[in-house]
Coordinates of C-alpha atoms in Angstrom, one line a residue:
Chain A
X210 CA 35.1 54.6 -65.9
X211 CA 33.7 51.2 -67.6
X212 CA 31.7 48.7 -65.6
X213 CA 30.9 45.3 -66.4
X214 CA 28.2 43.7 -64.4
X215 CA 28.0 39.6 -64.6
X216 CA 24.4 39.0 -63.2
X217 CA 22.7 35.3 -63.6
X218 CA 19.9 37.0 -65.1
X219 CA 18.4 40.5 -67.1
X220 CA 15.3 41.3 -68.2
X221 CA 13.5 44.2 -68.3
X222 CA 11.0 44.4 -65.9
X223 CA 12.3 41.2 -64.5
X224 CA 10.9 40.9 -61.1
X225 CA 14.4 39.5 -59.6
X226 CA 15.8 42.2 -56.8
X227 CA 18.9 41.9 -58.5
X228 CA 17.9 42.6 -61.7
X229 CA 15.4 45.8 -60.2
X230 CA 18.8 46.9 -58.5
X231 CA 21.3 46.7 -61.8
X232 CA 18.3 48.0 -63.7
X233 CA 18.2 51.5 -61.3
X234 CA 21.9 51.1 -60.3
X235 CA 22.7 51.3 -64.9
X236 CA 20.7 54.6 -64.9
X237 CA 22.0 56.6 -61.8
X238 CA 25.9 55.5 -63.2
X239 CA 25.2 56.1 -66.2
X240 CA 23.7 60.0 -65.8
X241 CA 26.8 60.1 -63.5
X242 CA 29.2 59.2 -66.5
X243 CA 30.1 55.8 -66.3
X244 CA 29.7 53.4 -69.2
X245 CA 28.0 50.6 -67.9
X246 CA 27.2 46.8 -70.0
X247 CA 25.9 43.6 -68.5
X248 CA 27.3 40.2 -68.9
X249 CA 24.5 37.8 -68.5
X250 CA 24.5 33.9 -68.8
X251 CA 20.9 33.6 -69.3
X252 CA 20.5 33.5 -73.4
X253 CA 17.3 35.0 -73.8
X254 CA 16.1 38.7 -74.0
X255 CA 17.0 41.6 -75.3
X256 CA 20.7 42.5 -76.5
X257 CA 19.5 46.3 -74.9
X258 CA 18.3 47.3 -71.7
X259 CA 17.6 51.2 -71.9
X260 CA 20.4 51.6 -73.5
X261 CA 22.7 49.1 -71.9
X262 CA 24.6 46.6 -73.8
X263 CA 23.3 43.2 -72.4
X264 CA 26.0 40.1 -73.4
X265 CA 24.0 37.4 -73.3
X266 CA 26.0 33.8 -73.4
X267 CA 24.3 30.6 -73.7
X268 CA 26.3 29.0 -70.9
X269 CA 23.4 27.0 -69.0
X270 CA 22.7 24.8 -71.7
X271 CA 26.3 23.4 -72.5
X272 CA 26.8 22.7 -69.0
X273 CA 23.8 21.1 -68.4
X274 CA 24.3 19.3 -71.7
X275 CA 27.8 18.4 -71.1
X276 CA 29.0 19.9 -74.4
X277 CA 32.4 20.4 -74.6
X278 CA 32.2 22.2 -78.1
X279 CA 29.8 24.7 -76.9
X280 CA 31.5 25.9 -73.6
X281 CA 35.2 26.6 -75.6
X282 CA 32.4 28.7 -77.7
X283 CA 31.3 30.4 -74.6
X284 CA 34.7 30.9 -73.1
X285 CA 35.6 32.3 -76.2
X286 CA 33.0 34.8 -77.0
X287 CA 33.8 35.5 -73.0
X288 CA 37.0 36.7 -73.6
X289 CA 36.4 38.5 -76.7
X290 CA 33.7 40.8 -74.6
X291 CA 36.0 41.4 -71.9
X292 CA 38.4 42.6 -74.3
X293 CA 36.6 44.6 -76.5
X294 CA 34.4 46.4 -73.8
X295 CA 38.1 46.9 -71.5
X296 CA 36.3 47.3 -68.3
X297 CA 38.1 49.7 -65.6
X298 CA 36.2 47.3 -63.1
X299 CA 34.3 44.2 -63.0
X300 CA 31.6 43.9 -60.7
X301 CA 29.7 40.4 -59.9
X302 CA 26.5 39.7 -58.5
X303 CA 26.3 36.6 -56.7
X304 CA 28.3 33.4 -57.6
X305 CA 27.9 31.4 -60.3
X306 CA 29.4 29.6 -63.9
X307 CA 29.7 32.9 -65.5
X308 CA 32.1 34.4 -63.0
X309 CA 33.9 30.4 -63.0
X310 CA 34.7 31.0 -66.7
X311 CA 35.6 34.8 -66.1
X312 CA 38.2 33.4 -64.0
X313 CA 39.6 31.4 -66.0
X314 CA 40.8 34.3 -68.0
X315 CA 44.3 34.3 -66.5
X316 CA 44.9 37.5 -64.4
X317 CA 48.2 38.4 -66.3
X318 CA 46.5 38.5 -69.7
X319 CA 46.8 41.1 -72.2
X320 CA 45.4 43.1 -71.8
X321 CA 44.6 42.4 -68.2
X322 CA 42.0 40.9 -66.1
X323 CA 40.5 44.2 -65.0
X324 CA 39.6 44.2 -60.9
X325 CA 36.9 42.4 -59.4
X326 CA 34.3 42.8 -57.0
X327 CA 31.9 40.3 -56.1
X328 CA 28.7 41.0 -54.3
X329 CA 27.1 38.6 -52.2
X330 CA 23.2 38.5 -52.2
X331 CA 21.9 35.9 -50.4
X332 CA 23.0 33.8 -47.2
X333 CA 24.0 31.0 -48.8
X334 CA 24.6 27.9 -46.7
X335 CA 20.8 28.7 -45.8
X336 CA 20.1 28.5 -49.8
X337 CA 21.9 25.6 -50.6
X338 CA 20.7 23.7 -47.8
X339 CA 17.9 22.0 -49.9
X340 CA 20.2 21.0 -52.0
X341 CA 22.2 19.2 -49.9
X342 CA 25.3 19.8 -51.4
X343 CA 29.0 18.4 -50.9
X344 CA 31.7 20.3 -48.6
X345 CA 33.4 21.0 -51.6
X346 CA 30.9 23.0 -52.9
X347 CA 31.4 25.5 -50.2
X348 CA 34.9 25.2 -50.8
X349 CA 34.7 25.9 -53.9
X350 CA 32.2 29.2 -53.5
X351 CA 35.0 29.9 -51.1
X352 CA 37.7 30.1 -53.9
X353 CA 35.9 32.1 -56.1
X354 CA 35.5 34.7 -52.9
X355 CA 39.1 34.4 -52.9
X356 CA 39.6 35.6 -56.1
X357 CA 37.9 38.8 -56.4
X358 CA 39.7 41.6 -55.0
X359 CA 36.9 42.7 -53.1
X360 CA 33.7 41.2 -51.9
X361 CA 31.0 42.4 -50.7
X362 CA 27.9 42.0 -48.4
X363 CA 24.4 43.1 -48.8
X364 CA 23.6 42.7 -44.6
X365 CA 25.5 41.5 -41.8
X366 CA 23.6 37.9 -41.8
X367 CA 25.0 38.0 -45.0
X368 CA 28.4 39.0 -44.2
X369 CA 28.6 36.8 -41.1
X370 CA 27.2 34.0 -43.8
X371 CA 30.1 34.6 -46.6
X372 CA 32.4 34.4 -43.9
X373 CA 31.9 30.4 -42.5
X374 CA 32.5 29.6 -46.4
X375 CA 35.2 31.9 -47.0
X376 CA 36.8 32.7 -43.7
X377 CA 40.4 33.9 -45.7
X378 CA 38.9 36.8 -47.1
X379 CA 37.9 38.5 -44.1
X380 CA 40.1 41.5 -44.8
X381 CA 38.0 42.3 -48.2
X382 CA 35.0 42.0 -47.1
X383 CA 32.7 44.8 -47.1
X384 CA 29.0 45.6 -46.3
X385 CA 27.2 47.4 -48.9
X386 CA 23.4 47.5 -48.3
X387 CA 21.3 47.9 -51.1
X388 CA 19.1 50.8 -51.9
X389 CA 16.2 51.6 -54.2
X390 CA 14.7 54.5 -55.8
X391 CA 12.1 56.3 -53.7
X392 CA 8.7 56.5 -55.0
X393 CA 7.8 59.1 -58.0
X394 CA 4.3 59.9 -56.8
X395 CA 3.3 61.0 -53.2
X396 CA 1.9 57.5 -51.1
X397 CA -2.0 58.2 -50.4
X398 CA -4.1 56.5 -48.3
X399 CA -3.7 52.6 -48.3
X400 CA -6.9 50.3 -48.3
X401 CA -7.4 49.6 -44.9
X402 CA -8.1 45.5 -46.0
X403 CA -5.3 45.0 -49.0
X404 CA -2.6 42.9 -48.2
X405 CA 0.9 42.5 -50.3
X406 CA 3.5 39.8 -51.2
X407 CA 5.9 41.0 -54.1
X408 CA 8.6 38.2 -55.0
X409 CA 9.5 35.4 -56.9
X410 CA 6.9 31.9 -56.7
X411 CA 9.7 30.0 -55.1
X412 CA 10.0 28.1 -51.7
X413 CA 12.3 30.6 -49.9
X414 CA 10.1 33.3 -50.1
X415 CA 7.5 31.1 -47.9
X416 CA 4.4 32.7 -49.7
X417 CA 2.5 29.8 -48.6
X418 CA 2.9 30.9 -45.0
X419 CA 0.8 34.0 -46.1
X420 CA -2.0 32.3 -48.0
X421 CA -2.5 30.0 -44.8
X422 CA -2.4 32.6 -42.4
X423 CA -5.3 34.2 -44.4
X424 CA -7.4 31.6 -43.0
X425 CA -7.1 33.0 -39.7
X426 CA -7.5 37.0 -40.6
X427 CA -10.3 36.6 -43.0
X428 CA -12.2 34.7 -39.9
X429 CA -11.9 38.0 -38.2
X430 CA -11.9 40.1 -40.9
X431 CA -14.2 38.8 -43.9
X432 CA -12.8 41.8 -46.2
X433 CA -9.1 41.2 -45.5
X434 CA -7.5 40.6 -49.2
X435 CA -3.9 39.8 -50.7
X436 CA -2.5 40.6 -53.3
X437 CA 0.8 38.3 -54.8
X438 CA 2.6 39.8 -57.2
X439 CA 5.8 37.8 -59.5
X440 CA 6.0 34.8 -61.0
X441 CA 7.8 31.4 -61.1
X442 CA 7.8 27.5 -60.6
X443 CA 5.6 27.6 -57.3
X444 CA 2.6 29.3 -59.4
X445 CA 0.9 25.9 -59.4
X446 CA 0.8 24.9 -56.5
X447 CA 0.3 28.2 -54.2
X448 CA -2.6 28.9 -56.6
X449 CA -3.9 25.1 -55.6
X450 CA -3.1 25.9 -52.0
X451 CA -5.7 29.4 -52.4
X452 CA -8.2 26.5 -54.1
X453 CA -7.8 24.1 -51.5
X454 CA -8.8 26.6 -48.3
X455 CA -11.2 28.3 -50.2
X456 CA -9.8 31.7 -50.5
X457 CA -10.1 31.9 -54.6
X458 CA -12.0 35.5 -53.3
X459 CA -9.6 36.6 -50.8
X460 CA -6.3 36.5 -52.8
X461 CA -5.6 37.5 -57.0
X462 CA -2.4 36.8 -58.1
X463 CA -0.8 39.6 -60.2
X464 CA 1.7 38.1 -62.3
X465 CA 4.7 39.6 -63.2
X466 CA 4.9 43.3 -62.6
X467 CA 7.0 45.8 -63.2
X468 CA 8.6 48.5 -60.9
X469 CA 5.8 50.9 -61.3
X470 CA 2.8 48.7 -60.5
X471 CA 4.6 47.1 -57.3
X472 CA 4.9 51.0 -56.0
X473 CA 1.5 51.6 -56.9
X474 CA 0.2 48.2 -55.7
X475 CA 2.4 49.4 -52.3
X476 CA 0.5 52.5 -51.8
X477 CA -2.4 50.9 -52.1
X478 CA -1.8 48.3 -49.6
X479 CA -2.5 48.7 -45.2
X480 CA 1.5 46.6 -45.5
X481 CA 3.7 44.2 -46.9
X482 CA 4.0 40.4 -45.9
X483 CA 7.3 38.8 -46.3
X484 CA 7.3 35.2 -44.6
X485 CA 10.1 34.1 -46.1
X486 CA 13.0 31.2 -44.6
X487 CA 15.9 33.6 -45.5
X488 CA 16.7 36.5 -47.2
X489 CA 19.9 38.7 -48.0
X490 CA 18.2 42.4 -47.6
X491 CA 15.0 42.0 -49.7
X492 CA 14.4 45.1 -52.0
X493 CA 10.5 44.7 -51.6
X494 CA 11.3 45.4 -47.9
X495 CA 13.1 48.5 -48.4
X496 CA 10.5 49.5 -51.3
X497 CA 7.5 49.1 -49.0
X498 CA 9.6 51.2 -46.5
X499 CA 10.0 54.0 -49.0
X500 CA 6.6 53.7 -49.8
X501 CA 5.7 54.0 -46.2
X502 CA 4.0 51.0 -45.4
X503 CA 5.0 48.4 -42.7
X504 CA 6.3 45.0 -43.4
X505 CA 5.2 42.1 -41.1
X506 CA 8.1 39.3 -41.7
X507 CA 9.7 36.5 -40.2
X508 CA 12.3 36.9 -38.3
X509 CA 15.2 35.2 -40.2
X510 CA 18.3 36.2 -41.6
X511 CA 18.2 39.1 -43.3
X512 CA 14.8 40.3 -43.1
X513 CA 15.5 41.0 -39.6
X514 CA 17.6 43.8 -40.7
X515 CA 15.9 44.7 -43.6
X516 CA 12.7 45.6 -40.9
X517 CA 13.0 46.9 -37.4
X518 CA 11.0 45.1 -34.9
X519 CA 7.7 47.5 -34.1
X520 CA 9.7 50.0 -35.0
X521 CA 9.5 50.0 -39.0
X522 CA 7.0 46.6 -39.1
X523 CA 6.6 43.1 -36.9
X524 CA 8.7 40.2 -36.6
X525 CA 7.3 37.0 -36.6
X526 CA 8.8 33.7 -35.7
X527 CA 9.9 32.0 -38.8
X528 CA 7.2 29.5 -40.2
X529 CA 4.6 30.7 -37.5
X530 CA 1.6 31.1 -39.4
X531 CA -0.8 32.0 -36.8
X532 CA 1.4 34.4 -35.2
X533 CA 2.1 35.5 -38.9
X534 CA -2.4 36.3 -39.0
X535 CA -2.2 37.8 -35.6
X536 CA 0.2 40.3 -36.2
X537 CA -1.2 41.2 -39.8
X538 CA -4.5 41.2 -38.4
X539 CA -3.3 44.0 -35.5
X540 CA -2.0 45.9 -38.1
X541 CA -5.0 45.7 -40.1
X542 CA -6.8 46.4 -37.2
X543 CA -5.2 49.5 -35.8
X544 CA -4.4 51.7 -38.8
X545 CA -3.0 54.8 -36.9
X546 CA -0.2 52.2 -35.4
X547 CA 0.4 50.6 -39.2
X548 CA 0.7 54.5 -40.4
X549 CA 3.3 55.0 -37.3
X550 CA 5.5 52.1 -38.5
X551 CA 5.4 52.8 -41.8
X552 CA 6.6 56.6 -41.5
X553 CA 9.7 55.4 -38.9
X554 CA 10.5 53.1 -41.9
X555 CA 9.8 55.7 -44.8
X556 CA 12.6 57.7 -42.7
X557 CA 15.0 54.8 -41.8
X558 CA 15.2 54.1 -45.9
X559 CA 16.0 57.6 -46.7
X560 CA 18.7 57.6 -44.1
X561 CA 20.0 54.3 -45.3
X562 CA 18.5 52.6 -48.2
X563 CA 18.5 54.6 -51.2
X564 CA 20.0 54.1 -54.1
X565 CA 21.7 57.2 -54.6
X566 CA 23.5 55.9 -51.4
X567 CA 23.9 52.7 -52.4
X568 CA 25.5 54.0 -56.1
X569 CA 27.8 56.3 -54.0
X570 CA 29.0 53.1 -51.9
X571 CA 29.9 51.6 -55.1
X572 CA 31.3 54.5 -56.6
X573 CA 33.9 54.4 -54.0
X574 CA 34.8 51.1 -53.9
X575 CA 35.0 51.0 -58.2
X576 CA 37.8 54.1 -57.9
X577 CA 39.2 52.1 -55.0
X578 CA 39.9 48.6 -56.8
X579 CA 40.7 50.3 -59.6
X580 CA 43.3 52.6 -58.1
X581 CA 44.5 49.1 -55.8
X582 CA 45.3 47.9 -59.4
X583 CA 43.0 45.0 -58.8
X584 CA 45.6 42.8 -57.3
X585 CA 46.3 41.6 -53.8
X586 CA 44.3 44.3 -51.8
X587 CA 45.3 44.7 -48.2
X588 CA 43.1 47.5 -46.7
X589 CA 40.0 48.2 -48.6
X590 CA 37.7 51.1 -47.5
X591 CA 35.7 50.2 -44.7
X592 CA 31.7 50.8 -45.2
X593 CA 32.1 53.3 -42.2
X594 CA 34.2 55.5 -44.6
X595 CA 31.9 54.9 -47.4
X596 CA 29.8 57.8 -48.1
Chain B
X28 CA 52.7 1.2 -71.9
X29 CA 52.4 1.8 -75.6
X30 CA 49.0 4.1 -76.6
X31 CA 46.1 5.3 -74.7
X32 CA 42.5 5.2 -75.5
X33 CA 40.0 8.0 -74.5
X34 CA 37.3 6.7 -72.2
X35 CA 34.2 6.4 -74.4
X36 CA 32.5 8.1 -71.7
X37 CA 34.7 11.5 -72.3
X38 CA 33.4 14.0 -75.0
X39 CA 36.6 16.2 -75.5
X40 CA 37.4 19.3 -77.8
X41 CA 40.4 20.6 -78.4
X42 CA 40.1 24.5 -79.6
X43 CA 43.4 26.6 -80.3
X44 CA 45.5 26.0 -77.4
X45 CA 43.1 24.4 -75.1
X46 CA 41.2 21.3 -74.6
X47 CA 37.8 20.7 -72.7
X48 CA 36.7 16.9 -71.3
X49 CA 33.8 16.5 -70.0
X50 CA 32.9 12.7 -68.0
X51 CA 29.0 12.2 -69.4
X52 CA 28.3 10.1 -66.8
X53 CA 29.9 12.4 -63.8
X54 CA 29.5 15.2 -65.2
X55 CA 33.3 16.3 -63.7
X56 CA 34.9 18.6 -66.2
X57 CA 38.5 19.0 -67.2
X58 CA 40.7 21.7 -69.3
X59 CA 44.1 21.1 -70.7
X60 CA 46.2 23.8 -71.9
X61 CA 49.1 24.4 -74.4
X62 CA 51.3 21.4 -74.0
X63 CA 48.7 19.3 -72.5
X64 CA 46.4 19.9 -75.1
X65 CA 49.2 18.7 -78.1
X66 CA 49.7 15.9 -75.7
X67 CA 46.0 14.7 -75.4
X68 CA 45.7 15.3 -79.5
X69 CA 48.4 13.2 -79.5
X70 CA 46.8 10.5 -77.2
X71 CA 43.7 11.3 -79.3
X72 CA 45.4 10.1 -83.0
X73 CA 46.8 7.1 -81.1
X74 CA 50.3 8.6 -81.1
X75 CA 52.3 6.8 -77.8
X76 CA 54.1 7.9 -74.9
X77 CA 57.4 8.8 -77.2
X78 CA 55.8 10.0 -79.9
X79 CA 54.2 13.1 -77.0
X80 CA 57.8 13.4 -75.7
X81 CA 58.3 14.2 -79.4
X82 CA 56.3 16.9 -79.6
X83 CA 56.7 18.6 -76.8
X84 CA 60.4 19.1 -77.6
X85 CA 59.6 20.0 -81.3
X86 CA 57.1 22.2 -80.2
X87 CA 58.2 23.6 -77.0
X88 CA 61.3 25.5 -75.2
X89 CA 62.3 21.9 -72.7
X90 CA 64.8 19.1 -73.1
X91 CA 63.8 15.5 -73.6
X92 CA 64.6 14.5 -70.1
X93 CA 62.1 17.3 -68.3
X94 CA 59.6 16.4 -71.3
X95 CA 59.7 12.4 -70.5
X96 CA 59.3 13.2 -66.6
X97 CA 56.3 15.7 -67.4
X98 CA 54.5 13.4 -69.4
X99 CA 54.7 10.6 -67.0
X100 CA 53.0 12.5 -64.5
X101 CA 50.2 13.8 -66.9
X102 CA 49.7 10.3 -68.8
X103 CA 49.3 9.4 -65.1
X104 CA 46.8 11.8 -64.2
X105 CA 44.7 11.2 -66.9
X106 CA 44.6 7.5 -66.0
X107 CA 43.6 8.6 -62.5
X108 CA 40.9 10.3 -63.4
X109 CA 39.9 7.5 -65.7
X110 CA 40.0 10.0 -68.6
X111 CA 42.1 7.2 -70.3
X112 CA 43.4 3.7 -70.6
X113 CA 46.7 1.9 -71.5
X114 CA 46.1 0.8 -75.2
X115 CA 47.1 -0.2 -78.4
X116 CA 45.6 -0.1 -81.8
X117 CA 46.1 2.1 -84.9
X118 CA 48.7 5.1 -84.7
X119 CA 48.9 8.0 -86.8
X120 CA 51.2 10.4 -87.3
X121 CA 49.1 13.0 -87.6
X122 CA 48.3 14.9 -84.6
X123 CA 46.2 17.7 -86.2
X124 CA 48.1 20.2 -84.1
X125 CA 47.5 23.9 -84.4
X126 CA 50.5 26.0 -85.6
X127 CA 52.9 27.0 -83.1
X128 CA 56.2 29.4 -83.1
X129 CA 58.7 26.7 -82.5
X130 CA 60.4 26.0 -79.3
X131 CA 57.4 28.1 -77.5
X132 CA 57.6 29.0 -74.0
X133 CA 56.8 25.7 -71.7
X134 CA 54.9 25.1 -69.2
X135 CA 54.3 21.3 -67.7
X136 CA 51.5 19.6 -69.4
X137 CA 48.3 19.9 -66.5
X138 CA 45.1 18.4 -66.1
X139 CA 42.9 20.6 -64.5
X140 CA 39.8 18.7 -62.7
X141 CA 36.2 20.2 -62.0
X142 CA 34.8 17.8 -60.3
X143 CA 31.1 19.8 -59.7
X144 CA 30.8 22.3 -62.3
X145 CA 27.0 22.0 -62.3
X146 CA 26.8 22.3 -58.7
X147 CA 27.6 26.1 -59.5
X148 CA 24.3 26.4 -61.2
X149 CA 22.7 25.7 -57.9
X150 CA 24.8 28.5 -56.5
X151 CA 23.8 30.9 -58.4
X152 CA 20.7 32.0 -56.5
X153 CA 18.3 32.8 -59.6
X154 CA 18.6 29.3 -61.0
X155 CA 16.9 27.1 -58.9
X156 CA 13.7 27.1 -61.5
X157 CA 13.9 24.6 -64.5
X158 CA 15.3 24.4 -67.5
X159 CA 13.1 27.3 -69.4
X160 CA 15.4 29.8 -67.4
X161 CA 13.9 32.7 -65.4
X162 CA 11.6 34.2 -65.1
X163 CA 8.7 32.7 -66.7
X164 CA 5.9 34.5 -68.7
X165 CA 3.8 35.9 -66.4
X166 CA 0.4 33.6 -65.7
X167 CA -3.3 34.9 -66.5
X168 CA -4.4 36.1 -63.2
X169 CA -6.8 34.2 -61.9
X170 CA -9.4 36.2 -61.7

C-alpha cells in the first residue's frame, strides 16, 4: 500500500508534534511494508527524510505574493506527484493550501483522486480566534472536511471542535489519538529541582505562564530550575521576560532539540509543565507520560485529556499562574507523590498512547478507505473497533 | 457591449486549459477552466462578445444559441466580480489559444471565486510564524 502524507511542514528533527509523529509513524509503516512519501508545502529542507521521499512545493510564497504564474506551477508539479507516486491512500494533516490545491484535482481524473483522510490536530475555532477571522473561513474549513472521505480526530475536544465547523460530516468522523514511541533507555532518577517545557516559542503554548510562575517556586525553592526546549518567533520576548524578573539563573533555554535529547532531558526532569490556552493531544504530554514523569497543565481543551487530574499529573486553571507555582512546587516538594503520578501515566500511555497503536488505528482505517473506494463513505469503522 | 478590459488590478495566467486571476489588492483568487479560459484569452486580445461565441462553437461540442446564453452569464460574472469592464480599443484576432481536438466536449464557461485563499494559511496550524517559514534555526542558548 502507498501513502501520501500532505503535512504543512518536514524537517528532520523538527520540533513540531506533527512532524515528530509522521517522522515515527514513516518508520513503523514502513518496516510494516508500506511505501510511504510526504507532500510538504514548506520549500525548504531536505528532498529525504530517512529514506522518505519529501515533495517539497513552494506554495507559501506565490500565495502570499499573489503570483498567478507560480501557483499553475505548483498545481502542476502537484498533479504530476500524485500521479507518478499513485497513492492507494492520501492522508492529510491538518488543513491548509496544500490540501485546497489537492482538491482541486477533480475526483474523476485519470487516473483517480486516490481516497482521502484528513486528520485534525488542533481545536481550531480556539486557534483561529486571534485571528479574528470571517464566518466563511469556518465555512470554508468546513468544505474541505467535507471532502475527504474520512476525517479524523486527535481527542474528543477536538472532535467536539471539528464538529461546530463541520457539523455534515458527523458520520466520518473518527477519533484517532496519537501515540509516540516509548523511551529506548530505562527512565532513572529525575533531579528533584529540574523543571521542563518542550514546544514551539509561540503564544498558544503559554510558556510565559511558566517563566512567571517561577517567581513564586524559586521564593520557596531557591534551586528550582526550567528547562525550555524548541524554538520559534516568541524566543525574544520569553527570553526578555526571564531578563525582566531576574531569573537569567533559574531557566536555560535549549534550542531546538531533537527526539533523543527531549527523552533524556525528560528523565532528567522531577515533571513536565505545559500551560498552554489550547491543545489538540500534545505529544510532549504523552512523551513525558512514557517517560514517567508527571505533567502539571492547564486545564484546557485537550490537555485535559492528554493528563488525568492527580491521577497522571495536575490541572491547573487556565492562565493561573500562581496556582500554576503551587501545584509545581507540591510536586517538587513531595517526590514519592510526583513518582506516583508519573508511573499511573507511564501505564495509561502504554494502554493508550503508543505508536504502535496509533499506526495500527491508521492501518485500519488506510485498508478501509481504500476498500470504500474513496467515495461517498457511509459507515466508517468506529475507533471502538479500531484495534 | 463591444470588448472588455482586464482590471489593471488582476494579474492573470492562462496555462493549458486553465486560467488563474488573482485581485492584488483583495487578494480574492479565481480559476477558469476549458471554455472559460479560451473565453478570457479572448477577452484578453480584445476579441468581443461574438468573436468568444465564435470560439466556443469552433472549439467546442455546443450550438450558437447555448454558446451566446453561456457567455452572457460568464461575461457577467466577471463584471461582478470586477475582474472586467465594458470596453473598446484595439482587437485582434489572435487569441493565442492552445490546440484543441475540435468540437471538444463542453462544459459552460465558470468563474470560480476564492475570495480568502490566504486565510488558509492561517489555518494551517504551523504557519502562524513569519515569512522565513518554520521552524527557525535554533538560537544560542543563553547560557
Amino acid at each position: 500500500m502507498r501513502i501520501l502524507f500532505l503535512t504543512s511542514a518536514y524537517l528532520p528533527d523538527g520540533v513540531g508534534g506533527i512532524e515528530m509523529l509522521l517522522l515515527q509513524a514513516c518508520r513503523l509503516l514502513r518496516s510494516r511494508g508500506y511505501t510511504v512519501e510526504i507532500l510538504t508545502p514548506e520549500a525548504k529542507g531536505p528532498d529525504q527524510v530517512e529514506g522518505v521521499r519529501v515533495h517539497r512545493l513552494n506554495l507559501i510564497k506565490p500565495i502570499q505574493a499573489r503570483d498567478p504564474r507560480a501557483l499553475l506551477a505548483v498545481d502542476r508539479r502537484l498533479q504530476e506527484i500524485i500521479q507518478s507516486f499513485q497513492a492507494t491512500v492520501v492522508h492529510s494533516h491538518d488543513m491548509g493550501p496544500l490540501l485546497w490545491f489537492y482538491l482541486r484535482i477533480p475526483p474523476a481524473s485519470t487516473p483517480p483522486r486516490p481516497p482521502l483522510i484528513v486528520s485534525v490536530h488542533n481545536v481550531m475555532t480556539e486557534h483561529l480566534q486571534p485571528h479574528n477571522l470571517a464566518p466563511s473561513s469556518f465555512t470554508r474549513m468546513g468544505r474541505l472536511l467535507e471532502s475527504a472521505d474520512l476525517v479524523t480526530a486527535v481527542s474528543h475536544s477536538c472532535l467536539r471542535d471539528t464538529l461546530s465547523y463541520a457539523p455534515s460530516i458527523a458520520d466520518r468522523l473518527e477519533l484517532l489519538p496519537n501515540g509516540v514511541l516509548p523511551p529506548r533507555h530505562p527512565t532513572g532518577k529525575p533531579d528533584p529541582d529540574q523543571m521542563l517545557c518542550v514546544g514551539r516559542l509561540v503564544p498558544q503554548k503559554g510558556f510565559d505562564r511558566a517563566i512567571e510562575a517561577m517567581v513564586a517556586i524559586r521564593a520557596q525553592r531557591p534551586t528550582a530550575r526550567l528547562l525550555v526546549a524548541g524554538v520559534g518567533p516568541e524566543a525574544q520576548s520569553l527570553q526578555a521576560l526571564v531578563a525582566r524578573l531576574g531569573l537569567q539563573e533559574a531557566i536555560d533555554f535549549l534550542g531546538l532539540l531533537n527526539g533523543d535529547s527531549v527523552r533524556q532531558q525528560m528523565a532528567r526532569s522531577a515533571l513536565v509543565l505545559m500551560p498552554s490556552r489550547y491543545e489538540g493531544l500534545p505529544l510532549v504530554a504523552l512523551e513525558a507520560a512514557w517517560a514517567g514523569r508527571p505533567v502539571v497543565a492547564s486545564a484546557c481543551a485537550g490537555l485535559n485529556e492528554a493528563v488525568l487530574a492527580d491521577v497522571t499529573g495536575v490541572l491547573v486553571p487556565e492562565g493561573d499562574v500562581p496556582a500554576l507555582a503551587r501545584a509545581a512546587l507540591a510536586l517538587l516538594e513531595d517526590q514519592p507523590r510526583a513518582a506516583r503520578l508519573g508511573a499511573a501515566a507511564r501505564t495509561r500511555a502504554e494502554s493508550e498512547y503508543s505508536l504502535d497503536r496509533y499506526v495500527s488505528n491508521c492501518e485500519s482505517l488506510y485498508r478501509f478507505v481504500s476498500r470504500s473506494g474513496g467515495c461517498a463513505i457511509a459507515a466508517p469503522p468506529h475507533s471502538s473497533q479500531l484495534p | 457591449m463591444t470588448q472588455l478590459s482586464i482590471s489593471s488590478a488582476i494579474n492573470h495566467e492562462r496555462l493549458d486549459d486553465e486560467v488563474i486571476a488573482i485581485n492584488l489588492e483583495t487578494g480574492a483568487y479565481y480559476a477558469i477552466q476549458a471554455a472559460g479560459a479560451d473565453c478570457w484569452s479572448v477577452a484578453v486580445a480584445g476579441g468581443d462578445f461574438d468573436a468568444m461565441v465564435q470560439v466556443l462553437i469552433s472549439r467546442f461540442e455546443v450550438d450558437e444559441a447555448q454558446a451566446r446564453t453561456d457567455v452572457e452569464a460568464f461575461v457577467a460574472s466577471l463584471l461582478r466580480s470586477n475582474l472586467a469592464s465594458p470596453a473598446q480599443g484595439m482587437h485582434s484576432s489572435d487569441y493565442a489559444l492552445p490546440p484543441r481536438q475540435p468540437r471538444a466536449p463542453y462544459a459552460p464557461p465558470l468563474l470560480e471565486g476564492f475570495e480568502d485563499l490566504e486565510d488558509l494559511l492561517l489555518i494551517d496550524p504551523i504557519h502562524e510564524v513569519d515569512e522565513a517559514g518554520w521552524p527557525l534555526p535554533a538560537p544560542t542558548p543563553e547560557r
